[in-house]
Amino acid sequence: MESTTKFNPSNIRLSQNFRENTGVKKHLTTIPVRKPGKQDFVRVHPNQEYRVDTAVIELKEEREIYLLAPHLLPELPSEWVAKSLITYINRQGVLALWPIGLPNAEGRTNSWNESARDAAQIAQDYWVRVSANMSLGAYDTFTALGEIPQPEWPDLSFEEILKIAFKGRYIETTDHAVIRALQGGEL
């Protein structure tokens, strides 16, 4: 005859902090490079060291962004765009990089990039949701009114974040498959 005490709910109930005692650590192996989803509330990392202005190559159809080594900029003047890569996290704890366009060579920007940059600034202090407003020609920024806990940032340096985010997508030579494809070859 089995003891009924081992099936007593109070004997098998998990504590409130049961995940803390499991002895596992989550490893980030993928970090998306994309703007926040229109239904995501996000926070931007408040430390200025978790962002960089850099050159990228955007493959629109593939929805991929490649980081370009600075020494290649003079060789590929029409292939790259200048972006700020800004670290953010959503309510589900997904860490990502938000690429926001920088002013062009003439110093001009557009209302989409300006409003995204404004939203990222607000998101340093508040949970925000960003939604495209086609009539306005810019993003609307909404601040969460409810009490949402502060984000839990992973223990990663910005260099580690970039390494994960651009794993396999860093262009260091003009012989890279993406450069060959942009110059008329096969991808």
Short mmCIF file of N, CA and C in Angstrom, two decimals:
data_model
loop_
_atom_site.label_atom_id
_atom_site.label_comp_id
_atom_site.label_asym_id
_atom_site.label_seq_id
_atom_site.Cartn_x
_atom_site.Cartn_y
_atom_site.Cartn_z
N MET A 1 0.85 -1.18 0.00
CA MET A 1 0.00 0.00 0.00
C MET A 1 0.90 1.25 0.00
N GLU A 2 0.62 2.15 -0.97
CA GLU A 2 1.43 3.37 -1.09
C GLU A 2 1.00 4.42 -0.08
N SER A 3 1.97 5.16 0.32
CA SER A 3 1.69 6.25 1.26
C SER A 3 1.00 7.38 0.52
N THR A 4 -0.06 7.88 1.04
CA THR A 4 -0.78 8.99 0.41
C THR A 4 -0.11 10.32 0.68
N THR A 5 0.83 10.39 1.60
CA THR A 5 1.49 11.66 1.91
C THR A 5 2.37 12.15 0.76
N LYS A 6 2.92 11.21 -0.02
CA LYS A 6 3.76 11.67 -1.12
C LYS A 6 2.96 12.36 -2.21
N PHE A 7 1.65 12.15 -2.25
CA PHE A 7 0.80 12.82 -3.24
C PHE A 7 0.04 14.00 -2.65
N ASN A 8 0.35 14.32 -1.44
CA ASN A 8 -0.28 15.47 -0.79
C ASN A 8 0.21 16.73 -1.50
N PRO A 9 -0.68 17.57 -2.02
CA PRO A 9 -0.26 18.77 -2.77
C PRO A 9 0.74 19.64 -2.03
N SER A 10 0.65 19.76 -0.74
CA SER A 10 1.59 20.60 -0.01
C SER A 10 3.00 20.02 -0.03
N ASN A 11 3.13 18.72 -0.28
CA ASN A 11 4.45 18.09 -0.34
C ASN A 11 5.10 18.19 -1.72
N ILE A 12 4.31 18.46 -2.74
CA ILE A 12 4.86 18.50 -4.11
C ILE A 12 4.77 19.88 -4.76
N ARG A 13 4.21 20.84 -4.05
CA ARG A 13 4.03 22.19 -4.59
C ARG A 13 5.38 22.89 -4.77
N LEU A 14 5.56 23.56 -5.92
CA LEU A 14 6.78 24.33 -6.19
C LEU A 14 6.76 25.64 -5.41
N SER A 15 7.94 26.06 -5.01
CA SER A 15 8.04 27.36 -4.33
C SER A 15 7.90 28.46 -5.38
N GLN A 16 7.68 29.69 -4.93
CA GLN A 16 7.53 30.83 -5.85
C GLN A 16 8.80 31.09 -6.65
N ASN A 17 9.96 30.76 -6.12
CA ASN A 17 11.22 31.01 -6.81
C ASN A 17 11.83 29.71 -7.35
N PHE A 18 10.97 28.79 -7.80
CA PHE A 18 11.44 27.47 -8.20
C PHE A 18 12.47 27.51 -9.33
N ARG A 19 12.39 28.49 -10.23
CA ARG A 19 13.35 28.57 -11.34
C ARG A 19 14.75 28.93 -10.85
N GLU A 20 14.82 29.67 -9.75
CA GLU A 20 16.12 30.09 -9.22
C GLU A 20 16.91 28.91 -8.67
N ASN A 21 16.24 27.86 -8.31
CA ASN A 21 16.90 26.72 -7.68
C ASN A 21 17.13 25.55 -8.64
N THR A 22 16.92 25.75 -9.92
CA THR A 22 17.04 24.63 -10.85
C THR A 22 18.46 24.40 -11.33
N GLY A 23 19.36 25.32 -11.07
CA GLY A 23 20.75 25.13 -11.44
C GLY A 23 21.01 25.21 -12.94
N VAL A 24 20.23 26.02 -13.65
CA VAL A 24 20.46 26.18 -15.09
C VAL A 24 20.67 27.65 -15.40
N LYS A 25 21.35 27.88 -16.51
CA LYS A 25 21.57 29.24 -16.98
C LYS A 25 21.19 29.29 -18.45
N LYS A 26 20.39 30.25 -18.81
CA LYS A 26 19.99 30.43 -20.20
C LYS A 26 21.13 31.10 -20.97
N HIS A 27 21.49 30.55 -22.12
CA HIS A 27 22.52 31.12 -22.97
C HIS A 27 21.87 31.79 -24.16
N LEU A 28 22.26 33.03 -24.42
CA LEU A 28 21.77 33.72 -25.60
C LEU A 28 22.62 33.31 -26.80
N THR A 29 21.99 32.67 -27.76
CA THR A 29 22.71 32.26 -28.97
C THR A 29 22.19 32.99 -30.19
N THR A 30 21.07 33.69 -30.04
CA THR A 30 20.48 34.45 -31.13
C THR A 30 20.01 35.79 -30.60
N ILE A 31 20.41 36.84 -31.28
CA ILE A 31 19.94 38.19 -30.94
C ILE A 31 19.49 38.82 -32.25
N PRO A 32 18.19 39.06 -32.41
CA PRO A 32 17.71 39.65 -33.66
C PRO A 32 18.16 41.09 -33.84
N VAL A 33 18.28 41.48 -35.10
CA VAL A 33 18.57 42.87 -35.46
C VAL A 33 17.35 43.34 -36.25
N ARG A 34 16.45 44.04 -35.55
CA ARG A 34 15.18 44.46 -36.16
C ARG A 34 14.52 45.49 -35.27
N LYS A 35 13.61 46.25 -35.89
CA LYS A 35 12.86 47.21 -35.08
C LYS A 35 11.87 46.42 -34.22
N PRO A 36 11.44 47.01 -33.11
CA PRO A 36 10.48 46.32 -32.24
C PRO A 36 9.17 46.02 -32.98
N GLY A 37 8.55 44.92 -32.63
CA GLY A 37 7.25 44.57 -33.19
C GLY A 37 6.21 45.59 -32.77
N LYS A 38 5.19 45.79 -33.60
CA LYS A 38 4.21 46.84 -33.32
C LYS A 38 3.37 46.58 -32.07
N GLN A 39 3.37 45.36 -31.56
CA GLN A 39 2.62 45.06 -30.34
C GLN A 39 3.52 44.86 -29.12
N ASP A 40 4.84 45.01 -29.32
CA ASP A 40 5.80 44.82 -28.23
C ASP A 40 6.01 46.10 -27.44
N PHE A 41 5.98 45.98 -26.11
CA PHE A 41 6.46 47.06 -25.27
C PHE A 41 7.93 46.77 -25.02
N VAL A 42 8.77 47.77 -25.20
CA VAL A 42 10.22 47.59 -25.11
C VAL A 42 10.85 48.64 -24.23
N ARG A 43 12.05 48.30 -23.76
CA ARG A 43 12.92 49.25 -23.07
C ARG A 43 14.26 49.25 -23.76
N VAL A 44 14.88 50.41 -23.84
CA VAL A 44 16.20 50.57 -24.43
C VAL A 44 17.22 50.60 -23.30
N HIS A 45 18.34 49.93 -23.52
CA HIS A 45 19.40 49.91 -22.49
C HIS A 45 19.83 51.35 -22.22
N PRO A 46 19.81 51.79 -20.96
CA PRO A 46 20.12 53.18 -20.65
C PRO A 46 21.59 53.55 -20.80
N ASN A 47 22.48 52.56 -20.81
CA ASN A 47 23.91 52.83 -20.90
C ASN A 47 24.28 53.12 -22.35
N GLN A 48 24.88 54.29 -22.57
CA GLN A 48 25.26 54.71 -23.93
C GLN A 48 26.26 53.75 -24.56
N GLU A 49 26.94 52.94 -23.77
CA GLU A 49 27.90 51.98 -24.31
C GLU A 49 27.21 50.81 -25.00
N TYR A 50 25.88 50.71 -24.89
CA TYR A 50 25.14 49.62 -25.51
C TYR A 50 24.47 50.05 -26.81
N ARG A 51 25.17 50.93 -27.54
CA ARG A 51 24.72 51.37 -28.86
C ARG A 51 25.93 51.81 -29.66
N VAL A 52 25.80 51.77 -30.97
CA VAL A 52 26.91 52.17 -31.82
C VAL A 52 26.36 52.70 -33.14
N ASP A 53 27.01 53.72 -33.68
CA ASP A 53 26.71 54.21 -35.03
C ASP A 53 27.69 53.50 -35.95
N THR A 54 27.17 52.83 -36.97
CA THR A 54 28.01 52.00 -37.81
C THR A 54 27.44 51.87 -39.22
N ALA A 55 28.15 51.15 -40.07
CA ALA A 55 27.72 50.91 -41.44
C ALA A 55 27.20 49.48 -41.57
N VAL A 56 26.06 49.36 -42.25
CA VAL A 56 25.48 48.04 -42.48
C VAL A 56 25.05 47.92 -43.94
N ILE A 57 24.89 46.69 -44.35
CA ILE A 57 24.29 46.40 -45.65
C ILE A 57 22.97 45.71 -45.37
N GLU A 58 21.89 46.28 -45.91
CA GLU A 58 20.56 45.72 -45.70
C GLU A 58 20.13 44.96 -46.95
N LEU A 59 19.76 43.71 -46.76
CA LEU A 59 19.16 42.93 -47.84
C LEU A 59 17.67 42.91 -47.55
N LYS A 60 16.93 43.82 -48.20
CA LYS A 60 15.52 44.02 -47.88
C LYS A 60 14.69 42.75 -48.11
N GLU A 61 14.86 42.10 -49.27
CA GLU A 61 14.04 40.93 -49.57
C GLU A 61 14.29 39.79 -48.59
N GLU A 62 15.54 39.60 -48.19
CA GLU A 62 15.88 38.54 -47.25
C GLU A 62 15.65 38.94 -45.80
N ARG A 63 15.39 40.24 -45.59
CA ARG A 63 15.22 40.80 -44.24
C ARG A 63 16.43 40.49 -43.37
N GLU A 64 17.60 40.74 -43.94
CA GLU A 64 18.84 40.51 -43.22
C GLU A 64 19.69 41.78 -43.22
N ILE A 65 20.41 41.96 -42.14
CA ILE A 65 21.32 43.09 -42.02
C ILE A 65 22.71 42.54 -41.72
N TYR A 66 23.69 43.02 -42.48
CA TYR A 66 25.08 42.61 -42.32
C TYR A 66 25.89 43.78 -41.81
N LEU A 67 26.76 43.52 -40.86
CA LEU A 67 27.67 44.52 -40.35
C LEU A 67 28.86 44.60 -41.29
N LEU A 68 29.26 45.82 -41.62
CA LEU A 68 30.33 46.03 -42.60
C LEU A 68 31.58 46.57 -41.90
N ALA A 69 32.72 45.93 -42.16
CA ALA A 69 33.99 46.40 -41.60
C ALA A 69 34.29 47.80 -42.14
N PRO A 70 34.71 48.73 -41.28
CA PRO A 70 34.94 50.12 -41.70
C PRO A 70 35.91 50.29 -42.86
N HIS A 71 36.92 49.43 -42.97
CA HIS A 71 37.90 49.61 -44.05
C HIS A 71 37.30 49.37 -45.44
N LEU A 72 36.09 48.78 -45.50
CA LEU A 72 35.45 48.53 -46.80
C LEU A 72 34.55 49.68 -47.27
N LEU A 73 34.30 50.64 -46.42
CA LEU A 73 33.39 51.73 -46.78
C LEU A 73 33.79 52.45 -48.07
N PRO A 74 35.05 52.84 -48.26
CA PRO A 74 35.42 53.54 -49.50
C PRO A 74 35.25 52.68 -50.76
N GLU A 75 35.37 51.36 -50.59
CA GLU A 75 35.27 50.47 -51.74
C GLU A 75 33.82 50.18 -52.14
N LEU A 76 32.88 50.42 -51.23
CA LEU A 76 31.47 50.08 -51.47
C LEU A 76 30.56 51.26 -51.14
N PRO A 77 30.82 52.44 -51.71
CA PRO A 77 30.09 53.64 -51.27
C PRO A 77 28.58 53.59 -51.47
N SER A 78 28.10 52.87 -52.45
CA SER A 78 26.65 52.86 -52.71
C SER A 78 25.94 51.66 -52.10
N GLU A 79 26.67 50.79 -51.41
CA GLU A 79 26.06 49.54 -50.91
C GLU A 79 25.64 49.60 -49.45
N TRP A 80 26.20 50.52 -48.69
CA TRP A 80 25.94 50.52 -47.26
C TRP A 80 25.13 51.73 -46.82
N VAL A 81 24.54 51.61 -45.64
CA VAL A 81 23.82 52.72 -45.01
C VAL A 81 24.31 52.86 -43.57
N ALA A 82 24.23 54.06 -43.05
CA ALA A 82 24.65 54.34 -41.68
C ALA A 82 23.46 54.15 -40.74
N LYS A 83 23.69 53.37 -39.69
CA LYS A 83 22.64 53.08 -38.72
C LYS A 83 23.18 53.17 -37.31
N SER A 84 22.31 53.54 -36.40
CA SER A 84 22.57 53.36 -34.98
C SER A 84 22.03 51.97 -34.64
N LEU A 85 22.81 51.18 -33.94
CA LEU A 85 22.33 49.89 -33.44
C LEU A 85 22.15 50.06 -31.94
N ILE A 86 20.90 49.98 -31.49
CA ILE A 86 20.55 50.29 -30.11
C ILE A 86 19.99 49.04 -29.43
N THR A 87 20.56 48.69 -28.29
CA THR A 87 20.13 47.50 -27.56
C THR A 87 18.80 47.74 -26.87
N TYR A 88 17.87 46.80 -27.10
CA TYR A 88 16.57 46.88 -26.41
C TYR A 88 16.11 45.49 -26.00
N ILE A 89 15.09 45.46 -25.13
CA ILE A 89 14.54 44.21 -24.65
C ILE A 89 13.03 44.36 -24.60
N ASN A 90 12.30 43.28 -24.91
CA ASN A 90 10.83 43.36 -24.82
C ASN A 90 10.35 42.73 -23.52
N ARG A 91 9.06 42.76 -23.30
CA ARG A 91 8.49 42.25 -22.04
C ARG A 91 8.73 40.76 -21.85
N GLN A 92 8.91 40.03 -22.95
CA GLN A 92 9.16 38.59 -22.88
C GLN A 92 10.64 38.29 -22.62
N GLY A 93 11.46 39.34 -22.49
CA GLY A 93 12.87 39.16 -22.21
C GLY A 93 13.73 38.89 -23.43
N VAL A 94 13.18 39.15 -24.63
CA VAL A 94 13.96 38.96 -25.86
C VAL A 94 14.83 40.19 -26.09
N LEU A 95 16.13 39.96 -26.10
CA LEU A 95 17.10 41.02 -26.34
C LEU A 95 17.28 41.18 -27.85
N ALA A 96 17.39 42.42 -28.33
CA ALA A 96 17.54 42.67 -29.76
C ALA A 96 18.30 43.98 -29.98
N LEU A 97 18.69 44.19 -31.24
CA LEU A 97 19.31 45.45 -31.65
C LEU A 97 18.35 46.15 -32.60
N TRP A 98 18.11 47.43 -32.33
CA TRP A 98 17.18 48.24 -33.11
C TRP A 98 18.01 49.08 -34.07
N PRO A 99 17.95 48.81 -35.38
CA PRO A 99 18.70 49.63 -36.34
C PRO A 99 17.89 50.87 -36.72
N ILE A 100 18.44 52.03 -36.43
CA ILE A 100 17.77 53.29 -36.76
C ILE A 100 18.68 54.10 -37.66
N GLY A 101 18.14 54.54 -38.79
CA GLY A 101 18.93 55.28 -39.78
C GLY A 101 19.50 56.57 -39.24
N LEU A 102 20.72 56.85 -39.67
CA LEU A 102 21.39 58.11 -39.34
C LEU A 102 21.24 59.08 -40.51
N PRO A 103 21.50 60.37 -40.29
CA PRO A 103 21.41 61.33 -41.40
C PRO A 103 22.34 60.94 -42.55
N ASN A 104 21.93 61.27 -43.77
CA ASN A 104 22.74 60.96 -44.95
C ASN A 104 23.91 61.93 -45.06
N ALA A 105 24.67 61.84 -46.16
CA ALA A 105 25.88 62.66 -46.34
C ALA A 105 25.57 64.15 -46.31
N GLU A 106 24.35 64.53 -46.71
CA GLU A 106 23.95 65.95 -46.70
C GLU A 106 23.39 66.36 -45.34
N GLY A 107 23.37 65.42 -44.39
CA GLY A 107 22.86 65.74 -43.06
C GLY A 107 21.35 65.61 -42.93
N ARG A 108 20.70 65.09 -43.97
CA ARG A 108 19.24 64.94 -43.94
C ARG A 108 18.84 63.60 -43.35
N THR A 109 17.73 63.62 -42.67
CA THR A 109 17.13 62.40 -42.15
C THR A 109 15.66 62.42 -42.54
N ASN A 110 14.90 61.44 -42.12
CA ASN A 110 13.47 61.48 -42.42
C ASN A 110 12.67 61.32 -41.13
N SER A 111 11.38 61.56 -41.23
CA SER A 111 10.54 61.55 -40.03
C SER A 111 10.44 60.15 -39.41
N TRP A 112 10.61 59.10 -40.22
CA TRP A 112 10.58 57.74 -39.67
C TRP A 112 11.78 57.54 -38.73
N ASN A 113 12.96 57.90 -39.20
CA ASN A 113 14.15 57.73 -38.36
C ASN A 113 14.14 58.68 -37.16
N GLU A 114 13.69 59.91 -37.36
CA GLU A 114 13.62 60.86 -36.25
C GLU A 114 12.66 60.38 -35.17
N SER A 115 11.48 59.89 -35.59
CA SER A 115 10.50 59.43 -34.60
C SER A 115 10.95 58.13 -33.93
N ALA A 116 11.67 57.27 -34.64
CA ALA A 116 12.23 56.05 -34.03
C ALA A 116 13.28 56.43 -32.99
N ARG A 117 14.11 57.39 -33.32
CA ARG A 117 15.14 57.84 -32.38
C ARG A 117 14.49 58.47 -31.13
N ASP A 118 13.42 59.24 -31.33
CA ASP A 118 12.69 59.82 -30.19
C ASP A 118 12.10 58.71 -29.32
N ALA A 119 11.53 57.68 -29.96
CA ALA A 119 10.94 56.56 -29.22
C ALA A 119 12.01 55.82 -28.42
N ALA A 120 13.17 55.62 -29.03
CA ALA A 120 14.27 54.95 -28.33
C ALA A 120 14.73 55.76 -27.12
N GLN A 121 14.72 57.08 -27.25
CA GLN A 121 15.10 57.95 -26.13
C GLN A 121 14.11 57.79 -24.98
N ILE A 122 12.82 57.80 -25.29
CA ILE A 122 11.79 57.64 -24.26
C ILE A 122 11.89 56.27 -23.61
N ALA A 123 12.21 55.25 -24.44
CA ALA A 123 12.27 53.86 -23.97
C ALA A 123 13.43 53.60 -23.00
N GLN A 124 14.32 54.56 -22.83
CA GLN A 124 15.36 54.40 -21.81
C GLN A 124 14.76 54.46 -20.41
N ASP A 125 13.64 55.17 -20.27
CA ASP A 125 13.03 55.37 -18.96
C ASP A 125 11.66 54.72 -18.79
N TYR A 126 11.00 54.41 -19.90
CA TYR A 126 9.63 53.88 -19.86
C TYR A 126 9.47 52.72 -20.83
N TRP A 127 8.52 51.84 -20.54
CA TRP A 127 8.15 50.80 -21.49
C TRP A 127 7.33 51.47 -22.58
N VAL A 128 7.75 51.33 -23.84
CA VAL A 128 7.03 51.96 -24.95
C VAL A 128 6.70 50.94 -26.03
N ARG A 129 5.68 51.29 -26.79
CA ARG A 129 5.29 50.53 -27.98
C ARG A 129 5.37 51.50 -29.15
N VAL A 130 5.93 51.05 -30.26
CA VAL A 130 6.13 51.90 -31.43
C VAL A 130 5.30 51.32 -32.57
N SER A 131 4.51 52.18 -33.19
CA SER A 131 3.62 51.73 -34.27
C SER A 131 3.71 52.70 -35.44
N ALA A 132 3.82 52.14 -36.65
CA ALA A 132 3.89 52.98 -37.85
C ALA A 132 2.55 53.69 -38.07
N ASN A 133 2.61 54.98 -38.34
CA ASN A 133 1.43 55.77 -38.67
C ASN A 133 1.64 56.29 -40.09
N MET A 134 1.06 55.59 -41.05
CA MET A 134 1.29 55.93 -42.45
C MET A 134 0.77 57.33 -42.79
N SER A 135 -0.32 57.74 -42.20
CA SER A 135 -0.86 59.08 -42.46
C SER A 135 0.09 60.17 -41.96
N LEU A 136 0.74 59.90 -40.85
CA LEU A 136 1.69 60.83 -40.27
C LEU A 136 3.03 60.78 -40.98
N GLY A 137 3.36 59.59 -41.50
CA GLY A 137 4.68 59.40 -42.11
C GLY A 137 5.77 59.28 -41.06
N ALA A 138 5.40 58.72 -39.91
CA ALA A 138 6.33 58.58 -38.79
C ALA A 138 5.76 57.55 -37.83
N TYR A 139 6.55 57.21 -36.81
CA TYR A 139 6.09 56.27 -35.80
C TYR A 139 5.36 57.00 -34.69
N ASP A 140 4.29 56.39 -34.21
CA ASP A 140 3.63 56.83 -32.98
C ASP A 140 4.30 56.07 -31.84
N THR A 141 4.48 56.75 -30.72
CA THR A 141 5.08 56.12 -29.54
C THR A 141 4.05 56.14 -28.42
N PHE A 142 3.82 54.97 -27.84
CA PHE A 142 2.86 54.83 -26.75
C PHE A 142 3.61 54.37 -25.50
N THR A 143 3.33 54.99 -24.37
CA THR A 143 3.94 54.61 -23.11
C THR A 143 2.96 53.76 -22.32
N ALA A 144 3.45 52.65 -21.75
CA ALA A 144 2.61 51.79 -20.92
C ALA A 144 2.21 52.55 -19.66
N LEU A 145 0.93 52.46 -19.32
CA LEU A 145 0.44 53.16 -18.14
C LEU A 145 0.45 52.28 -16.90
N GLY A 146 0.42 50.97 -17.08
CA GLY A 146 0.42 50.05 -15.94
C GLY A 146 1.79 49.93 -15.31
N GLU A 147 1.81 49.30 -14.16
CA GLU A 147 3.07 49.06 -13.45
C GLU A 147 3.74 47.83 -14.07
N ILE A 148 4.84 48.05 -14.75
CA ILE A 148 5.59 46.95 -15.36
C ILE A 148 6.95 46.93 -14.69
N PRO A 149 7.41 45.76 -14.26
CA PRO A 149 8.73 45.70 -13.60
C PRO A 149 9.85 46.18 -14.53
N GLN A 150 10.93 46.61 -13.93
CA GLN A 150 12.11 47.03 -14.69
C GLN A 150 12.62 45.84 -15.50
N PRO A 151 13.24 46.09 -16.64
CA PRO A 151 13.77 44.97 -17.44
C PRO A 151 14.95 44.29 -16.74
N GLU A 152 15.09 43.00 -17.00
CA GLU A 152 16.24 42.26 -16.49
C GLU A 152 17.21 42.07 -17.64
N TRP A 153 18.25 42.90 -17.67
CA TRP A 153 19.23 42.87 -18.75
C TRP A 153 20.16 41.69 -18.56
N PRO A 154 20.46 40.95 -19.62
CA PRO A 154 21.40 39.84 -19.49
C PRO A 154 22.81 40.36 -19.17
N ASP A 155 23.60 39.52 -18.57
CA ASP A 155 24.96 39.89 -18.18
C ASP A 155 25.90 39.69 -19.37
N LEU A 156 25.77 40.57 -20.37
CA LEU A 156 26.59 40.52 -21.58
C LEU A 156 27.13 41.91 -21.87
N SER A 157 28.35 41.96 -22.35
CA SER A 157 28.89 43.24 -22.81
C SER A 157 28.28 43.54 -24.18
N PHE A 158 28.39 44.78 -24.61
CA PHE A 158 27.87 45.14 -25.93
C PHE A 158 28.64 44.41 -27.02
N GLU A 159 29.93 44.22 -26.82
CA GLU A 159 30.73 43.48 -27.78
C GLU A 159 30.21 42.05 -27.94
N GLU A 160 29.85 41.41 -26.82
CA GLU A 160 29.29 40.06 -26.87
C GLU A 160 27.94 40.06 -27.59
N ILE A 161 27.14 41.09 -27.36
CA ILE A 161 25.83 41.19 -28.03
C ILE A 161 26.03 41.30 -29.54
N LEU A 162 26.96 42.16 -29.97
CA LEU A 162 27.24 42.31 -31.40
C LEU A 162 27.73 41.00 -32.01
N LYS A 163 28.59 40.32 -31.30
CA LYS A 163 29.15 39.05 -31.79
C LYS A 163 28.03 38.02 -32.02
N ILE A 164 27.08 37.94 -31.11
CA ILE A 164 25.97 37.00 -31.24
C ILE A 164 25.02 37.47 -32.35
N ALA A 165 24.68 38.76 -32.35
CA ALA A 165 23.72 39.29 -33.32
C ALA A 165 24.21 39.17 -34.76
N PHE A 166 25.51 39.35 -34.98
CA PHE A 166 26.04 39.34 -36.34
C PHE A 166 26.88 38.09 -36.63
N LYS A 167 26.61 37.03 -35.88
CA LYS A 167 27.29 35.75 -36.13
C LYS A 167 26.99 35.32 -37.58
N GLY A 168 28.03 35.19 -38.38
CA GLY A 168 27.85 34.81 -39.78
C GLY A 168 27.39 35.95 -40.67
N ARG A 169 27.29 37.16 -40.11
CA ARG A 169 26.82 38.31 -40.90
C ARG A 169 27.72 39.52 -40.71
N TYR A 170 29.02 39.26 -40.69
CA TYR A 170 30.01 40.34 -40.62
C TYR A 170 30.85 40.28 -41.89
N ILE A 171 30.85 41.37 -42.63
CA ILE A 171 31.56 41.42 -43.92
C ILE A 171 32.90 42.12 -43.72
N GLU A 172 33.98 41.34 -43.95
CA GLU A 172 35.33 41.87 -43.77
C GLU A 172 36.10 42.01 -45.08
N THR A 173 35.62 41.35 -46.14
CA THR A 173 36.33 41.39 -47.43
C THR A 173 35.33 41.59 -48.56
N THR A 174 35.82 42.12 -49.68
CA THR A 174 34.95 42.29 -50.84
C THR A 174 34.66 40.96 -51.52
N ASP A 175 35.31 39.90 -51.06
CA ASP A 175 35.06 38.57 -51.59
C ASP A 175 33.88 37.88 -50.90
N HIS A 176 33.27 38.55 -49.94
CA HIS A 176 32.13 37.98 -49.22
C HIS A 176 30.97 37.72 -50.20
N ALA A 177 30.22 36.66 -49.97
CA ALA A 177 29.12 36.27 -50.87
C ALA A 177 28.10 37.40 -51.06
N VAL A 178 27.80 38.15 -50.03
CA VAL A 178 26.84 39.25 -50.14
C VAL A 178 27.37 40.33 -51.08
N ILE A 179 28.64 40.67 -50.97
CA ILE A 179 29.23 41.69 -51.84
C ILE A 179 29.24 41.19 -53.28
N ARG A 180 29.61 39.94 -53.49
CA ARG A 180 29.60 39.38 -54.85
C ARG A 180 28.20 39.44 -55.45
N ALA A 181 27.18 39.13 -54.63
CA ALA A 181 25.80 39.16 -55.13
C ALA A 181 25.37 40.59 -55.46
N LEU A 182 25.75 41.56 -54.65
CA LEU A 182 25.39 42.95 -54.91
C LEU A 182 26.08 43.49 -56.16
N GLN A 183 27.18 42.86 -56.53
CA GLN A 183 27.92 43.27 -57.72
C GLN A 183 27.58 42.40 -58.93
N GLY A 184 26.46 41.66 -58.81
CA GLY A 184 25.98 40.91 -59.96
C GLY A 184 26.22 39.42 -59.93
N GLY A 185 26.85 38.92 -58.89
CA GLY A 185 27.10 37.48 -58.79
C GLY A 185 25.97 36.77 -58.07
N GLU A 186 26.17 35.52 -57.75
CA GLU A 186 25.18 34.71 -57.04
C GLU A 186 25.35 34.87 -55.53
N LEU A 187 24.24 34.84 -54.83
CA LEU A 187 24.29 34.91 -53.35
C LEU A 187 24.44 33.53 -52.79
#
